[in-house]
């Protein structure tokens, strides 16, 4: 592909210790999560890239890859930003992440994460997943010729996603319990020296791919919106998108950044509890919601998401399963956009807080509706179909 490589280092988000590029996930000093600190190019980079293809690697100078010959891509990113027209005096857009190769935003992260796995010399990759991460990892591992191990909460993954992971040839390990149990299991597995590169959102490189959503929205709108609504599960995506906007600001491309609003499902809303309560993070023991993708009680990235929301002047809110499925059907029937329940939570949150808003709003719908056709029986139960 040519062009300058993305110079970077890793930094602990808790104690600030710094590390060179390495396949590590936690700080050796304090155990905190790491983030990538890029040496940002000049703002003119956004002029230089204008003629390039719309995909994640359009922004390659802003991504932490040292060897371009290791890049693994399925042409992810470049997703539609669909206008919903004038809406209560607001200008409203939906970012349709279901357009990605495996049908979710995870592909933006996996193209970078799996490229790093190849660069670091791994031949195995692993993750725990509520479904979409496993589908995406399986596809990128297949593309790269790596072996993929996916740890799934037994009986709790939407059928379309399980189907994808099997089709792409991942080894599937079912864990009795929740996603949080599956994540603990895979973390122990890799710590015990299984030789696999862990690609959950504790991986700082994966989140770098996901920040490109912010760059795309900026280019598609010609500016940044006033508000961005994002569904929150493990809380990696909202953190990544926020980082993208902050980098646009640091490159002097924008003066102000959007307000970030995190939406959780009512039965799996530890960040909403923290926001509404005493500001102390407490995991939810038995998370429950129809939106299986975000049925997560102990989001590993809670610190990063908390910073994103508080630094941006935003907030967290929760929506009920009934609100989620009604929002899902409204997006489909009024606007022709079919998304999965977790993604519809962002739209449900927007509808709930619509009177607080002013200006331009982007709603991030994270995954395709075809992933989870079994939700049909819940629509039926709710008397919606
Ligand atoms: C459609 O696949 O956690 O807050 O293991 O699939 O970054 O976790 C999926 C999460 C939102 C939440 N929407 O994003 C997994 C997994 C959809 C998702 C989220 C997920 P994060």
Coordinates of C-alpha atoms and ligand atoms in Angstrom, one line a residue:
X1 CA 0.0 0.0 0.0
X2 CA 2.9 2.4 0.5
X3 CA 2.8 5.4 2.7
X4 CA 4.0 6.2 6.1
X5 CA 3.6 3.7 8.9
X6 CA 1.7 4.5 12.1
X7 CA 4.3 5.3 14.8
X8 CA 3.0 4.7 18.3
X9 CA 3.6 3.5 21.8
X10 CA 1.3 1.9 24.5
X11 CA 0.4 3.7 27.7
X12 CA -1.4 2.5 30.8
X13 CA -4.7 4.4 31.3
X14 CA -4.4 4.1 35.1
X15 CA -0.7 4.9 36.0
X16 CA 0.6 6.2 32.7
X17 CA 3.5 3.7 32.3
X18 CA 4.6 3.6 28.7
X19 CA 5.7 0.6 26.6
X20 CA 6.9 0.1 23.0
X21 CA 4.7 -1.7 20.5
X22 CA 4.2 -5.2 21.9
X23 CA 1.5 -8.0 22.2
X24 CA 0.5 -7.0 25.7
X25 CA -2.9 -6.1 27.2
X26 CA -2.2 -5.0 30.8
X27 CA 0.3 -2.7 32.5
X28 CA 3.2 -4.6 34.0
X29 CA 3.3 -2.0 36.9
X30 CA -0.4 -1.7 38.0
X31 CA -2.4 -4.1 35.9
X32 CA -4.4 -1.3 34.2
X33 CA -5.5 -1.5 30.6
X34 CA -3.3 0.0 27.9
X35 CA -4.1 2.4 25.1
X36 CA -2.3 3.2 21.9
X37 CA -0.8 6.7 21.7
X38 CA -0.2 7.6 18.1
X39 CA 2.3 10.0 16.7
X40 CA -0.4 11.9 14.8
X41 CA 0.4 13.1 11.2
X42 CA -0.3 16.7 10.1
X43 CA -3.9 17.7 9.5
X44 CA -3.2 17.8 5.7
X45 CA -3.4 14.0 5.9
X46 CA -7.2 14.4 5.4
X47 CA -6.5 16.1 2.1
X48 CA -4.0 13.5 1.0
X49 CA -6.5 10.6 1.5
X50 CA -9.4 12.0 -0.4
X51 CA -9.0 9.9 -3.5
X52 CA -8.5 6.7 -1.5
X53 CA -10.9 3.8 -1.2
X54 CA -13.4 4.0 1.7
X55 CA -12.3 1.4 4.1
X56 CA -10.4 1.3 7.4
X57 CA -7.0 1.5 5.8
X58 CA -7.9 4.7 4.1
X59 CA -6.6 6.0 7.4
X60 CA -3.4 3.9 7.5
X61 CA -1.1 6.7 8.7
X62 CA -3.4 6.9 11.8
X63 CA -3.2 3.2 12.6
X64 CA -0.6 1.5 14.6
X65 CA 0.8 -1.0 12.1
X66 CA 4.5 -1.3 11.5
X67 CA 4.5 -3.7 8.6
X68 CA 2.1 -3.0 5.8
X69 CA 2.8 -6.5 4.3
X70 CA 1.1 -8.0 7.3
X71 CA -2.2 -6.2 6.8
X72 CA -5.2 -8.5 6.7
X73 CA -8.3 -6.9 5.2
X74 CA -11.8 -7.8 3.9
X75 CA -12.5 -4.2 2.9
X76 CA -14.2 -3.3 6.2
X77 CA -15.4 0.2 7.1
X78 CA -16.8 2.7 4.6
X79 CA -20.3 2.1 6.0
X80 CA -23.3 4.2 5.1
X81 CA -24.3 7.3 7.1
X82 CA -28.0 7.4 6.3
X83 CA -30.0 10.5 7.0
X84 CA -33.4 10.1 8.8
X85 CA -34.4 13.6 7.7
X86 CA -35.7 16.4 9.9
X87 CA -36.7 14.8 13.2
X88 CA -38.1 17.0 16.0
X89 CA -36.1 19.9 14.7
X90 CA -32.9 17.8 14.8
X91 CA -30.7 16.6 11.9
X92 CA -30.4 12.8 12.5
X93 CA -28.2 10.2 10.9
X94 CA -27.7 6.5 11.4
X95 CA -24.2 5.0 10.9
X96 CA -25.0 1.5 9.6
X97 CA -22.2 -0.8 10.8
X98 CA -24.1 -3.8 9.6
X99 CA -22.6 -2.9 6.2
X100 CA -19.2 -4.5 7.4
X101 CA -18.0 -7.8 5.9
X102 CA -19.3 -9.9 8.8
X103 CA -22.2 -7.6 9.6
X104 CA -20.8 -5.7 12.6
X105 CA -18.4 -2.9 13.7
X106 CA -16.1 -5.6 15.1
X107 CA -14.5 -5.9 11.6
X108 CA -13.0 -2.4 11.9
X109 CA -11.2 -3.6 15.0
X110 CA -10.3 -7.1 13.8
X111 CA -8.6 -5.9 10.6
X112 CA -6.1 -4.1 12.8
X113 CA -6.0 -6.7 15.6
X114 CA -5.4 -9.7 13.3
X115 CA -2.9 -7.7 11.3
X116 CA -1.0 -7.1 14.5
X117 CA -1.3 -10.9 15.3
X118 CA 0.4 -11.6 12.0
X119 CA 3.0 -8.9 12.6
X120 CA 3.9 -10.3 16.1
X121 CA 4.2 -13.8 14.6
X122 CA 1.2 -15.5 16.2
X123 CA -0.4 -18.5 14.5
X124 CA -3.4 -18.6 16.9
X125 CA -5.9 -16.0 18.0
X126 CA -8.6 -16.2 20.6
X127 CA -11.6 -14.3 22.1
X128 CA -14.6 -14.6 24.3
X129 CA -17.8 -13.3 22.7
X130 CA -21.5 -12.6 22.9
X131 CA -21.3 -13.5 19.2
X132 CA -20.2 -10.7 16.9
X133 CA -16.6 -10.7 18.0
X134 CA -16.3 -14.4 17.4
X135 CA -17.9 -14.1 13.9
X136 CA -15.5 -11.4 13.0
X137 CA -12.4 -13.0 14.5
X138 CA -13.2 -16.3 12.7
X139 CA -13.4 -14.5 9.3
X140 CA -10.2 -12.5 9.7
X141 CA -8.3 -15.5 11.1
X142 CA -9.5 -17.5 8.0
X143 CA -8.3 -14.8 5.7
X144 CA -4.9 -14.7 7.5
X145 CA -4.5 -18.5 7.8
X146 CA -4.5 -18.4 11.6
X147 CA -6.3 -20.8 13.9
X148 CA -9.1 -19.1 15.9
X149 CA -10.4 -20.2 19.3
X150 CA -13.7 -18.6 20.4
X151 CA -15.1 -18.9 23.9
X152 CA -18.9 -18.5 23.9
X153 CA -21.5 -18.5 26.7
X154 CA -23.4 -21.7 26.1
X155 CA -26.9 -21.1 24.6
X156 CA -26.6 -17.3 24.8
X157 CA -25.3 -16.4 21.3
X158 CA -27.7 -15.4 18.5
X159 CA -27.9 -18.1 15.9
X160 CA -26.6 -16.1 12.9
X161 CA -23.4 -15.3 14.8
X162 CA -22.8 -18.9 15.9
X163 CA -23.5 -20.0 12.3
X164 CA -20.8 -17.5 11.1
X165 CA -18.2 -18.6 13.6
X166 CA -18.7 -22.3 12.5
X167 CA -18.8 -21.4 8.8
X168 CA -15.4 -19.6 9.0
X169 CA -13.9 -22.5 10.8
X170 CA -13.2 -21.3 14.3
X171 CA -12.7 -23.8 17.1
X172 CA -15.7 -23.2 19.4
X173 CA -15.4 -23.7 23.2
X174 CA -18.7 -23.3 25.0
X175 CA -18.5 -22.0 28.6
X176 CA -21.3 -22.5 31.1
X177 CA -22.3 -19.1 32.4
X178 CA -22.3 -15.6 31.1
X179 CA -20.1 -13.7 28.6
X180 CA -18.2 -12.4 31.7
X181 CA -17.4 -16.0 32.7
X182 CA -16.3 -16.8 29.1
X183 CA -14.0 -13.7 29.1
X184 CA -12.4 -14.8 32.4
X185 CA -11.9 -18.3 30.9
X186 CA -10.2 -17.1 27.8
X187 CA -8.0 -14.6 29.7
X188 CA -6.8 -17.5 32.0
X189 CA -6.3 -19.6 28.9
X190 CA -4.0 -17.1 27.2
X191 CA -2.2 -16.2 30.5
X192 CA -1.4 -19.9 31.0
X193 CA 0.7 -19.7 27.8
X194 CA -1.7 -21.1 25.2
X195 CA 0.2 -19.1 22.6
X196 CA -2.8 -17.4 21.2
X197 CA -3.2 -13.6 20.8
X198 CA -6.2 -12.3 22.7
X199 CA -8.5 -10.2 20.5
X200 CA -11.2 -9.0 22.9
X201 CA -11.5 -5.2 23.4
X202 CA -8.9 -5.4 26.2
X203 CA -6.6 -5.5 23.1
X204 CA -5.5 -1.9 22.6
X205 CA -4.8 -2.4 18.9
X206 CA -8.3 -3.7 18.1
X207 CA -9.8 -0.5 19.4
X208 CA -7.6 1.6 17.1
X209 CA -9.5 0.1 14.1
X210 CA -12.8 1.0 15.7
X211 CA -11.8 4.6 16.1
X212 CA -12.0 5.0 12.3
X213 CA -15.8 5.3 12.6
X214 CA -15.2 8.8 14.0
X215 CA -13.0 9.7 11.0
X216 CA -15.6 8.5 8.6
X217 CA -18.5 10.4 10.2
X218 CA -16.3 13.5 10.1
X219 CA -15.6 13.1 6.4
X220 CA -19.2 12.0 5.5
X221 CA -20.8 15.0 7.3
X222 CA -18.0 17.5 6.6
X223 CA -17.9 18.2 10.3
X224 CA -18.7 16.4 13.5
X225 CA -22.2 16.0 15.0
X226 CA -23.3 17.5 18.3
X227 CA -24.2 14.0 19.8
X228 CA -23.2 10.4 19.1
X229 CA -25.4 7.6 20.6
X230 CA -23.6 4.3 21.0
X231 CA -24.8 1.0 22.5
X232 CA -22.5 -0.1 25.3
X233 CA -21.7 -3.7 26.3
X234 CA -18.0 -4.3 27.1
X235 CA -17.6 -0.6 26.5
X236 CA -14.8 -0.7 24.0
X237 CA -16.6 0.9 21.1
X238 CA -17.7 4.1 22.7
X239 CA -14.1 4.5 24.0
X240 CA -12.6 3.9 20.6
X241 CA -15.0 6.3 18.8
X242 CA -14.3 9.0 21.4
X243 CA -10.5 8.5 20.8
X244 CA -11.1 9.0 17.1
X245 CA -12.8 12.4 17.7
X246 CA -10.2 13.5 20.2
X247 CA -7.5 12.8 17.6
X248 CA -9.4 14.9 15.0
X249 CA -9.3 17.7 17.6
X250 CA -5.6 17.1 18.3
X251 CA -4.8 17.4 14.6
X252 CA -6.7 20.7 14.6
X253 CA -9.3 19.5 12.1
X254 CA -12.2 20.3 14.4
X255 CA -12.7 22.8 17.2
X256 CA -15.3 21.0 19.2
X257 CA -16.0 17.3 19.9
X258 CA -19.4 15.6 20.1
X259 CA -21.2 14.7 23.3
X260 CA -21.0 10.9 23.7
X261 CA -24.1 9.1 25.0
X262 CA -23.8 5.5 26.1
X263 CA -26.9 3.3 26.0
X264 CA -27.2 0.1 28.0
X265 CA -29.9 -2.5 28.2
X266 CA -31.8 -2.2 31.5
X267 CA -30.8 -5.7 32.8
X268 CA -27.2 -5.2 32.0
X269 CA -26.4 -1.6 32.9
X270 CA -23.6 -1.3 35.4
X271 CA -22.4 2.0 33.8
X272 CA -25.8 3.5 34.1
X273 CA -25.9 2.5 37.8
X274 CA -22.5 4.1 38.2
X275 CA -23.6 7.3 36.5
X276 CA -26.9 7.6 38.4
X277 CA -25.5 6.4 41.7
X278 CA -22.3 7.2 43.7
X279 CA -19.8 7.0 40.8
X280 CA -18.4 3.7 41.9
X281 CA -18.3 0.9 39.4
X282 CA -20.0 -2.3 40.4
X283 CA -20.5 -5.2 38.1
X284 CA -24.0 -6.6 37.5
X285 CA -24.1 -10.3 38.6
X286 CA -26.7 -11.9 36.3
X287 CA -27.0 -9.7 33.3
X288 CA -30.2 -10.2 31.3
X289 CA -31.7 -8.7 28.1
X290 CA -33.1 -9.6 24.8
X291 CA -30.1 -7.8 23.3
X292 CA -27.7 -10.7 23.7
X293 CA -24.8 -8.8 22.2
X294 CA -24.7 -6.4 25.1
X295 CA -25.7 -8.9 27.8
X296 CA -22.5 -8.1 29.8
X297 CA -22.4 -7.4 33.5
X298 CA -18.7 -6.5 34.0
X299 CA -17.5 -4.4 31.1
X300 CA -13.7 -4.5 31.0
X301 CA -13.4 -1.1 29.4
X302 CA -15.6 0.7 32.0
X303 CA -12.8 3.2 32.9
X304 CA -12.3 4.2 29.3
X305 CA -16.0 4.5 28.6
X306 CA -16.5 6.5 31.8
X307 CA -13.7 9.0 30.6
X308 CA -15.3 9.2 27.2
X309 CA -18.7 10.1 28.5
X310 CA -17.5 12.5 31.2
X311 CA -14.8 14.3 29.1
X312 CA -17.4 14.8 26.4
X313 CA -20.1 16.1 28.7
X314 CA -22.3 13.2 27.9
X315 CA -24.3 10.7 29.9
X316 CA -25.3 7.0 30.2
X317 CA -28.9 5.8 30.0
X318 CA -30.7 2.5 29.9
X319 CA -33.6 1.2 27.8
X320 CA -35.9 -1.7 28.5
X321 CA -36.2 -4.7 26.2
X322 CA -39.7 -3.5 25.2
X323 CA -38.2 -0.1 24.2
X324 CA -35.4 -1.9 22.3
X325 CA -37.6 -4.0 20.1
X326 CA -40.1 -1.2 19.4
X327 CA -37.1 0.9 18.3
X328 CA -35.8 -1.9 16.2
X329 CA -39.1 -2.3 14.4
X330 CA -39.5 1.5 13.9
X331 CA -36.0 1.7 12.3
X332 CA -37.0 -1.1 10.0
X333 CA -40.5 0.0 9.1
X334 CA -40.1 3.7 9.0
X335 CA -36.6 4.0 7.5
X336 CA -35.8 0.6 5.9
X337 CA -32.9 -0.1 8.3
X338 CA -32.9 -3.5 9.9
X339 CA -30.4 -3.8 12.9
X340 CA -30.0 -6.3 15.7
X341 CA -31.5 -5.6 19.1
X342 CA -28.3 -4.3 20.7
X343 CA -27.9 -1.8 17.9
X344 CA -31.5 -0.7 18.2
X345 CA -30.8 0.2 21.8
X346 CA -28.9 3.3 20.6
X347 CA -32.0 4.4 18.6
X348 CA -34.2 3.6 21.6
X349 CA -31.9 5.8 23.8
X350 CA -32.1 8.6 21.3
X351 CA -35.9 8.5 21.2
X352 CA -36.0 8.5 25.0
X353 CA -33.7 11.6 25.4
X354 CA -34.9 13.4 22.2
X355 CA -36.1 16.5 24.1
X356 CA -32.6 17.1 25.6
X357 CA -31.0 17.4 22.1
X358 CA -30.2 20.1 19.7
X359 CA -28.4 20.2 16.4
X360 CA -27.0 17.1 14.7
X361 CA -27.2 13.6 16.0
X362 CA -25.4 10.4 14.9
X363 CA -26.8 7.0 16.1
X364 CA -24.4 4.2 15.7
X365 CA -26.1 0.9 14.8
X366 CA -23.5 -1.7 15.4
X367 CA -24.8 -4.9 13.9
X368 CA -27.0 -6.3 11.1
X369 CA -30.6 -7.4 11.8
X370 CA -30.1 -10.7 10.1
X371 CA -27.8 -11.8 12.9
X372 CA -30.6 -12.6 15.2
X373 CA -33.8 -13.7 13.5
X374 CA -35.0 -15.5 16.7
X375 CA -36.0 -12.1 18.1
X376 CA -39.1 -12.6 15.9
X377 CA -40.7 -14.6 18.7
X378 CA -40.2 -11.8 21.2
X379 CA -41.8 -9.3 18.8
X380 CA -44.7 -11.7 18.6
X381 CA -44.8 -12.0 22.4
X382 CA -44.9 -8.2 22.6
X383 CA -47.8 -8.1 20.2
X384 CA -45.7 -6.1 17.6
X385 CA -46.1 -8.4 14.7
Ligands
LIG1 C1 -24.0 -5.4 17.9 O1 -19.2 -9.8 20.3 O2 -19.0 -7.9 23.1 O3 -19.4 -1.8 24.2 O4 -18.4 -10.3 22.2 O5 -22.1 -7.1 19.1 O6 -17.6 -2.3 22.5 O7 -18.6 -4.2 23.8 C2 -20.3 -7.4 21.2 C3 -20.7 -6.2 21.5 C4 -22.8 -3.3 20.6 C5 -21.2 -3.5 22.4 N1 -23.5 -3.8 19.5 O8 -19.9 -3.0 22.1 C6 -19.0 -9.5 21.5 C7 -19.4 -8.2 22.0 C8 -23.3 -5.0 19.1 C9 -22.3 -5.8 19.7 C10 -21.9 -4.1 21.2 C11 -21.6 -5.4 20.8 P1 -18.8 -2.8 23.2

